[in-house]
Amino acid sequence: MRKARVLLAVYLAYMLEYRAELFLWVLSGALPLILLGVWSEAARGGSFPFTPGEFARYFLMVFLVRQATVVWVEWEFERDVVEGRLSFRLLRPLDPFFDHLAAHVAERLARLPFVVLLTLLFFALFPEARFLPEPGAFLLGLLLTLLAFLLRYTMQYAIAMLTFWTERATSVGEVFFLLYLFLSGTIAPLEVFPETLRHLALLTPFPYLVYLPAALLAGQKVSLFPGLWVMLSWGGVFLGLWRLLWRLGLRRYSGHGA
Amino acid sequence: MAGASPMVLAEDLTRHYRVARKEETLLGTLRHFLRRQYQVVRAVEGVSFRIAPGEVVGFLGPNGAGKTTTLKMLTGLVHPTRGRALVAGHVPWRREKAFLKKITLVMGNKQQLIWDLPAMDSLRLNAAIYEVPEGEFRKRVLELAEMLSLTERLHQPVRKLSLGERMKAELLAALLHRPEVLFLDEPTLGLDVNAQVAVREFIQEYNRRYGATVLLTSHYMADIVALCPRVLVIHQGRLLYDGALEGLLERFAPYREVGLTLRHPLPREAFLPFGEVRELEGREVRLLVPRERLTERVAEILKRLPVEDLEVKEPPLEEVFARVYKVAPSGPAESKETR
């Protein structure tokens, strides 16, 4: 599809204009690599379901999944509304949802070399994390990473729609981010959570944004169901929310003079 | 003028806004919190007009008159409070794809090009979004860039372009999908005279070549005089005038400007019996004289004042407009409402 191809090509060129920034941004996502040190150390002492090597592998995958699912459409959308640039986007025969989506995908491609570099460096520093993934689970993990990206994008896009009412939707986003940090498995794998908390967490959309794909990629034994259904349901909820809020929001936006 | 099936049709188009109102005192703030006072701003009030295919129409009015709100309704960005509009056969605020592909809106104070990339990249993006085929895209860019004398500049980052070049590139991007209706909001804003002329000539040429319909706002009268045989004048949300530019002069400025050079300076009072003094500087005077009394007044001036030179002209358009907006019946444009 030509539209998608050109969108990607142009946004890739745009992202490459900011190479240095992009590199710093990749680095700023290195939190899991720091946590990895902490948890491997803890695993050596305490009684955890994981060996230090498994922890290392899990957090590496958390790092990679998070790199693949970074979304910032909230900020972008807020700026569009506050600065009135949304009007330009509305004049085009393309829903801004797809325009921003293309920019995100292009950024992913621009980011890739840095991520590969960092991963190689990581393997040099933590030889115990090296492993040969099982192809089936690994492919499934990749597919789930893609789904995780789409879920996170849709979720943030739906939240971004609140800009029509508050002009500061990002503060709502901050709350979500806090929940995300704790419940997604970024700080600790869900296996080390207390039983009740783990069950509750698995009902929220967050573990599917990081934990599930990362665990699959790391070669852990995880059950795909009913998690996948929960994930897809949340996807449906946020898609519906986006469409609804978009329609109501546009009426409001135009009411305020676009 | 407007034929049986107009390209742009506005009927009783009306847009009111509710704006919260607050007094600056602490008490005012408290009251604002408890019981919000709203004020209804009547941005556009019952505006009707038709524009035939291929027509170029000037849309005039002071700041805040309702021009931009009207343009936003006609391009589908704003829903009207009341009234009907049809542009190229579509109801604008439904924002159908087919409609969006037929129109364009250029805002002189806003830009759509990606700042850090060459304009060419933004153009490619637009071509893809508007589904302009590759070959056709290249042909159109060549043609439009040549009309705008912009060919070499398209491969430089937009931020490196001058204001005039950037505006031309904006126009190119806005016209790439070859829209049938152009809404241009101050397209020459801030440009120097050369760039203004270039943009003006381009709009004229585009209209001639593709038969596009143009509705244009501008604060530069030269733009209007050069491009628009017909003008719409809007003031405080209401349409004051719709017709030929000359007719506007007849109706709102039944005056002639009489310029005098005197042999020696005289005080302001000396000119009062002959007309309104617009300017008095040393031996130079500019007077506004009602047209129907022109001959008699000029004769009197020549008889009673020490005139060295005298010339009679049309008053400048800017002055005519100042007069139009002053004499216009200024009904209550705002009303209060409490919720």
Coordinates of C-alpha atoms in Angstrom, one line a residue:
Chain A
M1 CA 0.0 0.0 0.0
R2 CA 1.6 3.2 -1.2
K3 CA 0.1 5.4 1.4
A4 CA 1.7 3.5 4.2
R5 CA 5.0 3.2 2.4
V6 CA 5.4 6.9 1.8
L7 CA 4.2 7.8 5.3
L8 CA 6.8 5.5 6.7
A9 CA 9.6 6.7 4.4
V10 CA 8.9 10.4 5.2
Y11 CA 8.6 9.9 8.9
L12 CA 11.7 7.7 8.9
A13 CA 13.6 10.6 7.3
Y14 CA 12.1 12.9 9.9
M15 CA 13.2 10.7 12.8
L16 CA 16.7 10.3 11.4
E17 CA 17.0 14.1 11.6
Y18 CA 17.2 13.5 15.4
R19 CA 19.7 10.7 15.6
A20 CA 21.4 12.0 18.8
E21 CA 18.1 12.6 20.5
L22 CA 17.0 9.1 19.6
F23 CA 20.1 7.5 21.0
L24 CA 19.6 9.3 24.3
W25 CA 16.0 8.2 24.3
V26 CA 17.0 4.6 23.8
L27 CA 19.4 4.9 26.7
S28 CA 16.7 6.4 28.9
G29 CA 14.8 3.2 28.4
A30 CA 17.6 1.2 30.1
L31 CA 15.8 1.0 33.4
P32 CA 15.2 -2.8 33.1
L33 CA 18.9 -3.3 32.6
I34 CA 19.5 -1.6 36.0
L35 CA 16.8 -3.6 37.6
L36 CA 18.4 -6.6 36.2
G37 CA 21.5 -6.0 38.2
V38 CA 19.4 -5.6 41.4
W39 CA 17.3 -8.8 40.8
S40 CA 20.2 -11.0 39.8
E41 CA 22.0 -10.0 42.9
A42 CA 18.8 -10.8 45.0
A43 CA 18.4 -14.1 43.2
R44 CA 21.8 -15.2 44.3
G45 CA 20.8 -14.7 48.0
G46 CA 17.0 -15.3 48.4
S47 CA 14.7 -18.0 47.3
F48 CA 13.1 -16.9 44.1
P49 CA 11.5 -18.9 41.3
F50 CA 14.2 -17.6 38.9
T51 CA 18.0 -18.2 38.6
P52 CA 20.2 -15.1 38.1
G53 CA 20.5 -16.1 34.4
E54 CA 16.7 -16.3 34.0
F55 CA 16.3 -12.9 35.6
A56 CA 18.9 -11.5 33.3
R57 CA 17.1 -13.0 30.3
Y58 CA 13.7 -11.7 31.5
F59 CA 14.9 -8.1 32.0
L60 CA 16.7 -8.1 28.7
M61 CA 13.4 -9.0 27.0
V62 CA 11.6 -6.4 29.1
F63 CA 14.1 -3.9 27.8
L64 CA 13.5 -5.0 24.2
V65 CA 9.8 -5.2 24.4
R66 CA 9.7 -1.7 25.9
Q67 CA 11.9 -0.4 23.2
A68 CA 9.5 -1.9 20.6
T69 CA 6.4 -0.5 22.3
V70 CA 7.3 3.1 23.2
V71 CA 4.4 5.4 22.5
W72 CA 4.2 9.2 22.9
V73 CA 1.1 10.0 21.0
E74 CA -0.5 11.6 24.1
W75 CA 2.0 14.4 24.1
E76 CA 1.9 14.8 20.3
F77 CA -1.9 15.0 20.3
E78 CA -2.1 17.4 23.2
R79 CA 0.3 19.7 21.3
D80 CA -1.8 19.4 18.2
V81 CA -4.9 20.5 20.0
V82 CA -3.4 23.3 22.1
E83 CA -1.5 24.8 19.2
G84 CA -4.4 24.4 16.7
R85 CA -2.4 22.1 14.4
L86 CA -5.2 19.5 14.6
S87 CA -7.1 21.7 12.1
F88 CA -4.6 20.9 9.4
R89 CA -4.8 17.2 10.2
L90 CA -8.6 17.4 10.0
L91 CA -8.4 18.9 6.5
R92 CA -6.7 15.8 5.2
P93 CA -8.5 12.7 4.1
L94 CA -6.6 10.6 6.6
D95 CA -7.6 10.0 10.2
P96 CA -4.8 11.4 12.5
F97 CA -4.8 8.0 14.3
F98 CA -3.0 6.5 11.3
D99 CA -0.8 9.5 10.7
H100 CA 0.6 9.2 14.2
L101 CA 0.8 5.5 14.0
A102 CA 3.0 5.7 10.9
A103 CA 5.3 8.1 12.8
H104 CA 5.6 5.6 15.6
V105 CA 6.4 2.7 13.4
A106 CA 9.0 4.8 11.5
E107 CA 10.6 5.8 14.7
R108 CA 10.9 2.1 15.6
L109 CA 12.9 1.5 12.5
A110 CA 15.2 4.4 13.2
R111 CA 15.7 3.2 16.8
L112 CA 16.6 -0.4 15.8
P113 CA 20.4 0.0 15.2
F114 CA 20.8 1.6 18.6
V115 CA 18.8 -1.1 20.3
V116 CA 20.8 -3.9 18.6
L117 CA 24.1 -2.2 19.6
L118 CA 22.9 -2.0 23.2
T119 CA 21.8 -5.6 23.2
L120 CA 25.2 -6.8 22.0
L121 CA 26.9 -4.7 24.7
F122 CA 24.6 -6.3 27.2
F123 CA 25.5 -9.9 26.1
A124 CA 29.1 -9.0 26.5
L125 CA 28.5 -7.8 30.0
F126 CA 26.2 -10.6 31.1
P127 CA 27.3 -13.8 29.5
E128 CA 24.8 -15.8 31.6
A129 CA 21.9 -14.1 29.8
R130 CA 23.0 -15.6 26.4
F131 CA 20.5 -18.2 25.2
L132 CA 19.2 -19.8 22.2
P133 CA 15.4 -19.2 22.0
E134 CA 13.0 -21.9 21.0
P135 CA 11.7 -20.7 17.6
G136 CA 7.9 -21.4 18.3
A137 CA 7.7 -19.5 21.5
F138 CA 10.0 -16.8 20.2
L139 CA 7.8 -16.1 17.2
L140 CA 4.8 -16.0 19.4
G141 CA 6.6 -13.6 21.6
L142 CA 7.3 -11.3 18.6
L143 CA 3.6 -11.4 17.6
L144 CA 2.6 -10.5 21.1
T145 CA 5.1 -7.7 21.1
L146 CA 3.4 -6.3 18.1
L147 CA 0.0 -6.7 19.8
A148 CA 1.4 -5.1 22.9
F149 CA 2.5 -2.1 20.8
L150 CA -0.9 -1.7 19.2
L151 CA -2.6 -2.1 22.6
R152 CA -0.5 0.6 24.2
Y153 CA -0.9 2.9 21.2
T154 CA -4.7 2.5 21.2
M155 CA -4.8 3.0 25.0
Q156 CA -2.7 6.1 24.9
Y157 CA -4.6 7.4 21.9
A158 CA -7.9 7.0 23.8
I159 CA -6.5 8.8 26.8
A160 CA -5.2 11.5 24.5
M161 CA -8.8 12.2 23.4
L162 CA -9.4 13.7 26.9
T163 CA -7.4 16.7 25.6
F164 CA -10.6 17.9 24.1
W165 CA -11.9 18.4 27.6
T166 CA -9.0 19.2 29.8
E167 CA -6.1 20.3 27.5
R168 CA -3.9 18.4 29.9
A169 CA -4.6 14.8 29.2
T170 CA -1.0 13.9 29.8
S171 CA -1.6 14.2 33.6
V172 CA -4.2 11.4 33.3
G173 CA -1.5 9.6 31.2
E174 CA 0.9 10.0 34.1
V175 CA -1.4 8.1 36.5
F176 CA -1.7 5.3 33.9
F177 CA 2.1 5.3 33.6
L178 CA 2.5 4.7 37.3
L179 CA 0.1 1.7 37.1
Y180 CA 2.0 0.6 34.0
L181 CA 5.3 0.7 35.8
F182 CA 4.1 -1.5 38.6
L183 CA 1.7 -3.8 37.0
S184 CA 3.3 -4.4 33.6
G185 CA 6.2 -6.5 35.0
T186 CA 8.8 -3.7 34.2
I187 CA 10.0 -3.6 37.8
A188 CA 9.6 -7.2 38.7
P189 CA 8.3 -10.3 36.8
L190 CA 4.8 -11.2 37.8
E191 CA 6.0 -14.5 39.2
V192 CA 7.4 -12.7 42.3
F193 CA 4.2 -10.8 43.0
P194 CA 1.9 -12.0 45.9
E195 CA -0.7 -14.4 44.5
T196 CA -3.7 -12.1 44.9
L197 CA -2.0 -9.1 43.4
R198 CA -0.8 -11.2 40.5
H199 CA -4.4 -12.4 39.7
L200 CA -5.7 -8.8 39.9
A201 CA -2.9 -7.5 37.8
L202 CA -3.7 -10.1 35.1
L203 CA -7.2 -8.6 34.8
T204 CA -5.8 -5.2 33.9
P205 CA -4.3 -4.4 30.5
F206 CA -0.8 -3.7 31.9
P207 CA 0.9 -7.1 32.1
Y208 CA 0.1 -7.6 28.4
L209 CA 2.1 -4.6 27.5
V210 CA 5.4 -6.0 28.8
Y211 CA 5.3 -9.1 30.9
L212 CA 3.5 -11.5 28.6
P213 CA 5.6 -10.9 25.5
A214 CA 8.8 -10.6 27.5
A215 CA 8.2 -13.8 29.3
L216 CA 7.5 -15.6 26.0
L217 CA 10.6 -14.2 24.4
A218 CA 12.7 -15.1 27.4
G219 CA 11.5 -18.7 27.0
Q220 CA 9.6 -18.9 30.3
K221 CA 6.8 -21.3 30.7
V222 CA 3.7 -19.0 30.6
S223 CA 0.1 -19.9 29.8
L224 CA -1.2 -17.9 26.8
F225 CA -4.8 -18.2 27.9
P226 CA -6.9 -16.6 29.2
G227 CA -4.4 -13.8 29.1
L228 CA -4.6 -13.3 25.4
W229 CA -8.4 -12.9 25.6
V230 CA -8.0 -10.3 28.3
M231 CA -5.5 -8.5 26.2
L232 CA -7.8 -8.5 23.1
S233 CA -10.8 -7.4 25.1
W234 CA -8.9 -4.4 26.5
G235 CA -7.9 -3.7 22.9
G236 CA -11.5 -3.7 21.9
V237 CA -12.5 -1.5 24.9
F238 CA -9.8 1.2 24.0
L239 CA -10.7 1.1 20.3
G240 CA -14.3 1.7 21.2
L241 CA -13.4 4.4 23.6
W242 CA -11.2 6.1 21.0
R243 CA -14.0 6.2 18.4
L244 CA -16.6 7.5 21.0
L245 CA -14.4 10.2 22.5
W246 CA -13.1 11.2 19.1
R247 CA -16.7 11.8 17.8
L248 CA -17.7 13.7 21.0
G249 CA -14.4 15.5 21.2
L250 CA -14.5 16.8 17.6
R251 CA -17.9 18.3 18.2
R252 CA -16.5 20.1 21.2
Y253 CA -13.3 21.1 19.5
S254 CA -15.3 22.7 16.6
G255 CA -17.6 24.2 19.2
H256 CA -14.6 26.1 20.6
G257 CA -13.6 27.5 17.3
A258 CA -11.1 24.8 16.1
Chain B
M1 CA -22.6 36.1 -11.1
A2 CA -23.8 33.0 -9.1
G3 CA -25.4 30.5 -11.4
A4 CA -27.9 27.8 -10.8
S5 CA -25.5 25.4 -9.0
P6 CA -23.1 27.4 -7.0
M7 CA -19.7 26.0 -5.9
V8 CA -20.1 27.5 -2.5
L9 CA -23.4 28.1 -0.9
A10 CA -24.0 29.6 2.5
E11 CA -27.5 30.1 3.8
D12 CA -28.2 31.8 7.1
L13 CA -24.9 30.6 8.3
T14 CA -24.6 31.4 12.0
R15 CA -22.1 30.5 14.7
H16 CA -22.3 31.5 18.3
Y17 CA -19.8 30.8 21.0
R18 CA -20.3 30.6 24.7
V19 CA -17.3 32.2 26.5
A20 CA -17.0 32.0 30.3
R21 CA -16.7 35.5 31.8
K22 CA -15.0 36.4 35.0
E23 CA -14.3 39.5 36.9
E24 CA -10.7 40.1 37.9
T25 CA -11.4 40.5 41.6
L26 CA -11.2 37.7 44.2
L27 CA -15.0 38.0 44.7
G28 CA -15.3 37.7 40.9
T29 CA -13.2 34.5 40.9
L30 CA -15.3 33.0 43.7
R31 CA -18.5 33.9 41.8
H32 CA -17.0 32.4 38.7
F33 CA -16.3 29.2 40.6
L34 CA -19.8 28.9 42.0
R35 CA -22.0 30.3 39.3
R36 CA -20.4 30.6 36.0
Q37 CA -21.4 33.5 33.8
Y38 CA -21.4 33.0 30.2
Q39 CA -21.4 35.4 27.4
V40 CA -22.6 34.5 23.9
V41 CA -20.3 35.8 21.2
R42 CA -22.1 36.0 17.9
A43 CA -19.1 35.3 15.7
V44 CA -21.2 34.9 12.5
E45 CA -24.8 35.9 12.3
G46 CA -27.1 34.8 9.4
V47 CA -24.6 35.1 6.6
S48 CA -25.8 34.0 3.1
F49 CA -24.1 34.1 -0.2
R50 CA -23.4 32.0 -3.3
I51 CA -20.2 31.7 -5.3
A52 CA -20.2 30.3 -8.8
P53 CA -17.6 27.8 -10.1
G54 CA -14.4 29.6 -11.1
E55 CA -15.2 32.8 -9.3
V56 CA -12.6 34.7 -7.3
V57 CA -14.2 36.5 -4.3
G58 CA -12.6 38.7 -1.7
F59 CA -13.7 38.3 1.8
L60 CA -13.2 41.5 3.8
G61 CA -13.7 42.7 7.3
P62 CA -11.7 43.9 10.3
N63 CA -10.1 41.5 12.7
G64 CA -12.7 39.5 14.6
A65 CA -15.4 40.2 12.1
G66 CA -16.1 36.5 11.6
K67 CA -14.1 35.8 8.4
T68 CA -12.0 33.0 9.8
T69 CA -15.0 31.4 11.6
T70 CA -16.9 31.5 8.3
L71 CA -14.0 29.9 6.5
K72 CA -13.8 27.2 9.2
M73 CA -17.4 26.4 8.7
L74 CA -17.0 26.2 5.0
T75 CA -14.0 23.8 5.3
G76 CA -15.8 21.6 7.9
L77 CA -13.7 22.5 10.9
V78 CA -16.5 24.2 12.7
H79 CA -20.2 23.2 13.0
P80 CA -22.6 26.1 12.6
T81 CA -25.0 26.9 15.3
R82 CA -27.6 27.4 12.6
G83 CA -27.9 27.6 8.8
R84 CA -26.8 25.6 5.8
A85 CA -23.7 25.3 3.7
L86 CA -22.9 23.3 0.6
V87 CA -19.3 23.3 -0.9
A88 CA -18.7 21.5 -4.1
G89 CA -21.9 19.6 -3.5
H90 CA -21.0 18.5 0.1
V91 CA -22.0 19.5 3.6
P92 CA -18.6 20.6 4.9
W93 CA -18.9 19.5 8.5
R94 CA -19.5 15.9 7.5
R95 CA -15.9 15.9 6.4
E96 CA -16.3 13.2 3.8
K97 CA -13.2 12.1 2.1
A98 CA -14.5 13.1 -1.3
F99 CA -15.1 16.6 0.1
L100 CA -11.7 17.0 1.7
K101 CA -10.1 16.0 -1.6
K102 CA -11.9 18.9 -3.4
I103 CA -11.0 21.7 -1.1
T104 CA -8.0 23.3 0.5
L105 CA -7.5 25.9 3.3
V106 CA -4.3 28.0 3.4
M107 CA -3.7 30.0 6.6
G108 CA -1.1 32.6 6.3
N109 CA -0.3 32.4 10.0
K110 CA 0.0 28.6 10.3
Q111 CA 2.0 26.1 8.4
Q112 CA 1.6 22.4 7.6
L113 CA 5.0 21.6 6.1
I114 CA 7.4 19.6 8.3
W115 CA 9.9 22.1 9.5
D116 CA 13.1 20.1 9.6
L117 CA 12.7 18.3 6.3
P118 CA 12.8 19.5 2.7
A119 CA 9.5 20.6 1.4
M120 CA 9.7 17.8 -1.1
D121 CA 9.1 15.2 1.7
S122 CA 6.0 17.0 2.9
L123 CA 4.8 17.1 -0.7
R124 CA 5.3 13.3 -1.1
L125 CA 3.4 12.8 2.1
N126 CA 0.5 14.9 0.9
A127 CA 0.5 13.1 -2.5
A128 CA 0.2 9.8 -0.7
I129 CA -2.5 11.0 1.7
Y130 CA -4.5 12.5 -1.2
E131 CA -3.9 9.5 -3.3
V132 CA -2.2 11.4 -6.2
P133 CA -0.6 8.8 -8.5
E134 CA 3.3 8.9 -8.6
G135 CA 3.6 10.1 -12.2
E136 CA 0.9 12.7 -11.8
F137 CA 2.6 13.8 -8.6
R138 CA 5.9 14.5 -10.4
K139 CA 4.1 16.3 -13.2
R140 CA 2.2 18.5 -10.8
V141 CA 5.1 19.4 -8.6
L142 CA 7.1 20.4 -11.7
E143 CA 4.3 22.5 -13.0
L144 CA 3.4 24.3 -9.7
A145 CA 7.0 24.8 -8.7
E146 CA 7.7 26.4 -12.0
M147 CA 4.6 28.7 -11.7
L148 CA 6.0 29.7 -8.2
S149 CA 9.7 29.7 -9.3
L150 CA 10.5 27.5 -6.4
T151 CA 12.0 24.5 -8.2
E152 CA 15.5 24.6 -6.6
R153 CA 14.2 25.3 -3.1
L154 CA 12.2 22.1 -2.8
H155 CA 15.1 20.0 -1.6
Q156 CA 16.2 22.3 1.2
P157 CA 14.9 22.0 4.7
V158 CA 11.8 24.2 5.2
R159 CA 13.4 26.0 8.1
K160 CA 16.1 27.3 5.7
L161 CA 13.6 29.0 3.4
S162 CA 12.7 32.7 3.5
L163 CA 9.2 33.6 4.6
G164 CA 8.1 34.2 1.0
E165 CA 9.5 30.9 -0.2
R166 CA 7.9 29.1 2.7
M167 CA 4.5 30.6 1.8
K168 CA 5.0 29.5 -1.8
A169 CA 5.9 26.0 -0.6
E170 CA 2.8 26.0 1.6
L171 CA 0.7 26.9 -1.4
L172 CA 2.3 24.2 -3.4
A173 CA 1.5 21.6 -0.7
A174 CA -2.0 22.8 -0.4
L175 CA -2.7 22.6 -4.1
L176 CA -1.0 19.4 -4.9
H177 CA -4.3 17.5 -4.9
R178 CA -5.6 20.1 -7.3
P179 CA -8.6 21.2 -5.2
E180 CA -11.6 22.8 -6.9
V181 CA -12.2 25.3 -4.1
L182 CA -9.5 27.3 -2.5
F183 CA -10.1 29.0 0.9
L184 CA -7.2 31.4 1.4
D185 CA -6.9 33.1 4.8
E186 CA -4.4 35.9 4.6
P187 CA -2.0 34.1 2.1
T188 CA 0.2 37.1 1.8
L189 CA 0.5 37.9 5.5
G190 CA 3.9 39.3 6.4
L191 CA 5.4 39.0 2.9
D192 CA 7.4 41.7 1.2
V193 CA 5.9 43.4 -1.9
N194 CA 7.7 41.2 -4.4
A195 CA 6.6 38.0 -2.7
Q196 CA 3.1 39.4 -2.4
V197 CA 2.9 40.1 -6.1
A198 CA 4.3 36.6 -6.8
V199 CA 1.7 34.9 -4.7
R200 CA -1.0 37.0 -6.1
E201 CA 0.0 36.2 -9.7
F202 CA 0.2 32.6 -8.8
I203 CA -3.4 32.5 -7.4
Q204 CA -4.6 34.3 -10.6
E205 CA -2.8 31.8 -12.8
Y206 CA -4.1 28.8 -10.9
N207 CA -7.6 30.1 -11.1
R208 CA -7.2 30.7 -14.8
R209 CA -5.6 27.3 -15.6
Y210 CA -7.8 25.0 -13.5
G211 CA -11.0 27.1 -13.2
A212 CA -10.8 26.8 -9.4
T213 CA -13.1 28.8 -7.2
V214 CA -11.3 31.1 -4.7
L215 CA -12.5 32.7 -1.5
L216 CA -9.7 34.9 -0.2
T217 CA -9.2 37.1 2.8
S218 CA -6.5 39.7 3.0
H219 CA -5.6 42.9 4.7
Y220 CA -3.7 44.1 1.7
M221 CA -6.1 46.0 -0.5
A222 CA -3.7 45.4 -3.4
D223 CA -4.5 41.7 -3.2
I224 CA -8.2 42.4 -3.4
V225 CA -8.0 44.9 -6.2
A226 CA -5.8 42.6 -8.3
L227 CA -7.7 39.4 -7.7
C228 CA -11.3 39.9 -6.8
P229 CA -13.9 41.4 -9.1
R230 CA -16.4 40.7 -6.3
V231 CA -16.2 41.2 -2.6
L232 CA -18.1 40.2 0.5
V233 CA -17.8 42.5 3.4
I234 CA -18.5 41.2 6.9
H235 CA -18.6 43.2 10.0
Q236 CA -19.5 42.0 13.5
G237 CA -20.6 38.7 12.1
R238 CA -23.0 40.2 9.6
L239 CA -22.7 40.4 5.8
L240 CA -22.7 44.1 5.0
Y241 CA -22.1 44.0 1.3
D242 CA -21.9 41.5 -1.6
G243 CA -21.1 42.8 -5.0
A244 CA -18.5 44.4 -7.3
L245 CA -15.6 46.2 -5.7
E246 CA -16.5 49.5 -7.5
G247 CA -20.0 49.3 -6.2
L248 CA -18.6 49.2 -2.7
L249 CA -16.9 52.5 -3.3
E250 CA -20.1 54.1 -4.6
R251 CA -22.1 52.9 -1.7
F252 CA -19.9 53.4 1.3
A253 CA -17.6 56.1 0.1
P254 CA -19.5 58.7 -1.9
Y255 CA -16.5 61.0 -1.5
R256 CA -13.6 62.2 -3.5
E257 CA -10.2 63.1 -2.1
V258 CA -9.0 66.6 -2.9
G259 CA -5.3 67.2 -2.5
L260 CA -4.1 70.8 -2.3
T261 CA -0.7 72.4 -2.3
L262 CA -1.0 75.9 -0.9
R263 CA 1.3 78.9 -1.4
H264 CA 1.5 79.3 2.4
P265 CA 0.3 77.2 5.4
L266 CA -3.1 77.8 6.9
P267 CA -4.8 76.7 10.1
R268 CA -7.1 73.7 10.1
E269 CA -10.2 75.9 10.5
A270 CA -9.6 77.5 7.1
F271 CA -10.6 74.2 5.4
L272 CA -13.6 73.3 7.4
P273 CA -16.2 74.9 5.1
F274 CA -15.0 72.8 2.2
G275 CA -14.8 69.2 3.6
E276 CA -13.4 66.9 6.1
V277 CA -9.7 67.4 6.7
R278 CA -7.9 64.0 6.5
E279 CA -4.3 65.3 6.6
L280 CA -2.7 68.7 7.1
E281 CA 1.0 69.1 6.9
G282 CA 2.6 72.5 6.1
R283 CA 1.4 73.5 2.7
E284 CA -0.1 70.0 1.9
V285 CA -3.7 69.3 2.7
R286 CA -6.0 66.3 1.9
L287 CA -9.7 66.9 2.1
L288 CA -12.7 64.5 1.7
V289 CA -15.5 66.1 -0.2
P290 CA -18.9 64.6 -0.8
R291 CA -19.1 63.6 -4.5
E292 CA -22.3 65.3 -5.4
R293 CA -20.9 68.7 -4.3
L294 CA -17.4 68.2 -5.8
T295 CA -17.6 70.8 -8.6
E296 CA -19.1 73.5 -6.4
R297 CA -16.6 72.9 -3.6
V298 CA -13.6 72.9 -5.9
A299 CA -14.7 76.1 -7.5
E300 CA -15.0 77.7 -4.0
I301 CA -11.6 76.4 -2.9
L302 CA -10.0 77.9 -6.0
K303 CA -11.7 81.2 -5.4
R304 CA -11.0 81.5 -1.6
L305 CA -7.8 79.7 -0.8
P306 CA -4.2 80.4 -2.0
V307 CA -4.0 77.2 -4.1
E308 CA -0.8 76.4 -6.0
D309 CA -1.9 72.9 -7.1
L310 CA -5.1 70.8 -6.9
E311 CA -5.8 67.2 -7.6
V312 CA -8.9 65.0 -7.3
K313 CA -8.7 61.3 -6.5
E314 CA -10.6 58.2 -5.3
P315 CA -9.9 57.9 -1.6
P316 CA -7.6 55.0 -0.6
L317 CA -9.5 51.7 -0.1
E318 CA -8.2 51.4 3.4
E319 CA -10.0 54.6 4.3
V320 CA -13.2 53.5 2.6
F321 CA -13.2 50.4 4.7
A322 CA -12.5 52.3 7.9
R323 CA -15.6 54.3 7.0
V324 CA -17.7 51.2 6.1
Y325 CA -17.0 49.6 9.5
K326 CA -17.7 52.9 11.2
V327 CA -21.1 53.6 9.6
A328 CA -22.3 50.0 9.8
P329 CA -25.2 49.5 12.1
S330 CA -23.5 48.0 15.1
G331 CA -26.2 45.9 16.7
P332 CA -25.6 44.1 20.0
A333 CA -23.1 41.4 19.0
E334 CA -22.9 40.0 22.5
S335 CA -25.5 39.0 25.0
K336 CA -25.2 37.7 28.5
E337 CA -26.4 34.4 29.7
T338 CA -26.1 32.7 33.1
R339 CA -26.0 29.0 33.9

